[in-house]
XYZ file of C-alpha atoms in Angstrom:
188
model
C -31.039 -5.647 -17.023
C -27.959 -7.221 -15.454
C -24.274 -6.700 -15.851
C -21.531 -9.272 -15.165
C -18.322 -8.066 -13.502
C -15.464 -9.102 -11.261
C -15.708 -7.927 -7.660
C -13.584 -8.591 -4.592
C -12.198 -6.944 -1.463
C -9.156 -7.059 0.799
C -10.304 -10.459 2.049
C -11.974 -11.815 -1.101
C -10.260 -12.742 -4.344
C -12.258 -11.298 -7.235
C -15.174 -13.480 -8.339
C -17.706 -13.154 -11.143
C -20.784 -11.286 -9.943
C -24.012 -10.008 -11.426
C -25.035 -6.408 -10.806
C -28.814 -6.319 -10.699
C -30.787 -3.355 -9.447
C -27.731 -1.892 -7.732
C -26.989 -5.122 -5.826
C -24.103 -7.565 -6.365
C -24.836 -11.285 -6.515
C -21.888 -13.673 -6.681
C -22.009 -16.135 -9.531
C -18.693 -17.934 -9.000
C -17.116 -19.385 -5.869
C -13.701 -20.449 -7.156
C -11.765 -19.299 -4.097
C -14.116 -20.118 -1.212
C -12.289 -23.304 -0.167
C -8.868 -21.662 -0.241
C -9.965 -18.561 1.657
C -11.728 -20.726 4.237
C -8.383 -22.304 5.136
C -6.442 -19.060 5.614
C -6.067 -16.510 8.352
C -6.118 -13.295 6.374
C -4.456 -10.035 7.277
C -6.287 -7.093 8.798
C -6.511 -4.331 6.181
C -7.451 -0.885 7.457
C -7.717 2.592 6.028
C -4.696 4.673 7.022
C -4.406 8.453 7.056
C -1.322 10.520 7.745
C -0.242 14.115 7.406
C 2.905 15.101 5.554
C 5.303 17.670 7.001
C 3.834 20.301 4.647
C 0.323 19.596 5.990
C -0.966 17.464 3.110
C -3.412 14.740 4.182
C -2.509 11.419 2.588
C -4.543 8.209 2.577
C -3.667 4.590 2.024
C -3.808 1.214 3.722
C -2.178 -0.389 6.741
C -2.130 -4.165 6.572
C -1.506 -6.015 9.836
C -0.828 -9.680 10.567
C -3.927 -11.711 11.505
C -2.336 -12.203 14.946
C -1.799 -8.445 15.455
C -1.425 -7.464 19.116
C -2.084 -3.880 20.194
C 0.950 -2.359 21.924
C 3.487 -4.529 20.098
C 5.754 -2.867 17.527
C 6.133 -4.711 14.220
C 8.708 -4.748 11.445
C 7.118 -2.573 8.765
C 7.385 -2.531 4.987
C 6.555 0.556 2.950
C 5.444 -0.945 -0.380
C 5.161 1.796 -3.021
C 2.800 1.417 -5.973
C 3.858 2.299 -9.489
C 2.364 4.766 -11.870
C 2.638 7.286 -10.359
C -1.033 7.504 -11.251
C -1.896 4.117 -9.750
C -3.417 3.648 -6.334
C -3.508 1.136 -3.506
C -7.033 0.066 -2.671
C -9.084 -2.542 -0.839
C -8.452 -5.430 -3.203
C -6.994 -8.850 -2.516
C -3.205 -8.671 -2.667
C -1.186 -11.862 -2.436
C 1.970 -9.850 -1.691
C 0.424 -7.953 1.226
C -1.072 -11.203 2.579
C 2.290 -12.988 2.273
C 4.205 -10.260 4.119
C 1.562 -10.013 6.863
C 1.525 -13.813 7.278
C 5.255 -13.541 7.974
C 4.794 -10.977 10.740
C 5.139 -7.675 8.881
C 2.920 -4.621 8.877
C 2.581 -3.155 5.389
C 2.015 0.485 4.491
C 0.490 1.037 1.051
C 0.334 4.822 0.665
C -1.406 6.859 -2.024
C 1.157 9.655 -2.249
C 0.632 12.823 -4.280
C 0.481 11.832 -7.934
C -1.764 8.837 -7.192
C -5.197 8.524 -8.751
C -8.401 8.467 -6.749
C -8.148 11.843 -4.992
C -8.957 14.187 -7.846
C -7.081 15.947 -10.610
C -5.216 18.482 -8.442
C -3.826 15.731 -6.172
C -2.761 13.694 -9.181
C -1.140 16.660 -10.946
C 0.626 17.930 -7.787
C 3.920 16.303 -8.847
C 3.921 17.558 -12.430
C 7.539 18.352 -13.429
C 8.682 17.689 -9.836
C 9.213 13.948 -9.369
C 10.758 12.616 -6.172
C 9.894 15.508 -3.898
C 6.291 15.687 -2.638
C 5.829 11.925 -2.962
C 8.812 11.258 -0.682
C 7.470 13.779 1.850
C 4.144 11.910 1.788
C 5.745 8.476 2.155
C 7.982 9.538 5.046
C 5.033 11.248 6.763
C 3.131 7.970 6.621
C 6.069 6.068 8.126
C 6.381 8.719 10.857
C 2.671 8.293 11.655
C 2.951 4.490 11.786
C 5.901 4.769 14.204
C 4.162 7.445 16.325
C 1.024 5.274 16.562
C 3.070 2.515 18.217
C 2.598 -0.020 15.408
C 5.807 0.307 13.357
C 9.195 -0.489 14.860
C 11.530 2.332 13.797
C 14.514 -0.053 13.978
C 12.942 -2.574 11.571
C 11.770 -0.669 8.487
C 11.946 -1.786 4.878
C 10.939 -0.101 1.631
C 10.338 -1.251 -1.914
C 8.450 -0.792 -5.123
C 8.298 -1.542 -8.821
C 8.486 0.892 -11.746
C 7.586 4.328 -10.344
C 7.568 2.621 -6.937
C 11.181 1.649 -7.648
C 12.009 5.208 -8.639
C 10.508 6.496 -5.371
C 12.379 3.826 -3.415
C 15.612 5.153 -4.934
C 14.706 8.787 -4.213
C 13.775 7.923 -0.635
C 16.835 5.887 0.320
C 19.102 8.511 -1.259
C 17.834 11.103 1.222
C 16.766 9.129 4.318
C 18.731 6.455 6.177
C 15.959 4.984 8.368
C 15.274 1.934 6.174
C 17.281 -1.207 6.942
C 16.467 -2.856 3.595
C 15.267 -1.664 0.197
C 14.144 -3.378 -3.005
C 13.915 -1.243 -6.118
C 12.568 -2.865 -9.244
C 12.446 -1.415 -12.757
C 13.404 2.074 -11.577
C 15.928 4.454 -13.097
C 19.274 4.311 -11.332
C 22.665 5.248 -12.681
C 25.425 2.922 -11.497
C 28.377 5.097 -12.479
């Protein structure tokens, strides 16, 4: 018995594969030529601790030319949902930003899926609080690690990511630029 599915990774655009006996076998190669021409970003697991002690996971995406000891302009890109999650999949946006010299933080704040029911329900009836603590803790960790330049930080997101962008910039002035899409802001 075999099953056909799409499978990819941070450095592979999803392709059609067969799952046979627990092993994946690629059936399509639509993106091989394109990917062979590109220098792709370095995508790593990233873990930080929020000020209340909560351990938060996500991704740090670095330019292909990343140099240890150099501080980079850093973008905190917030996923929507809130019950979405950032994962090791090919992301044109993350690749584009990294190709232009940015480090990207993609953080699975409380409310995100993938860490169990209690983690996902932690923000029930309390939007804009624990998630912001988690996001700022991740930025603090990226700065403390010597990767993020604290004078060149940006933030943005779409939908619930836009809502969290608004919550964050309303309470913290460290970000030099912000893009909030499809959030809920009152312009009175």
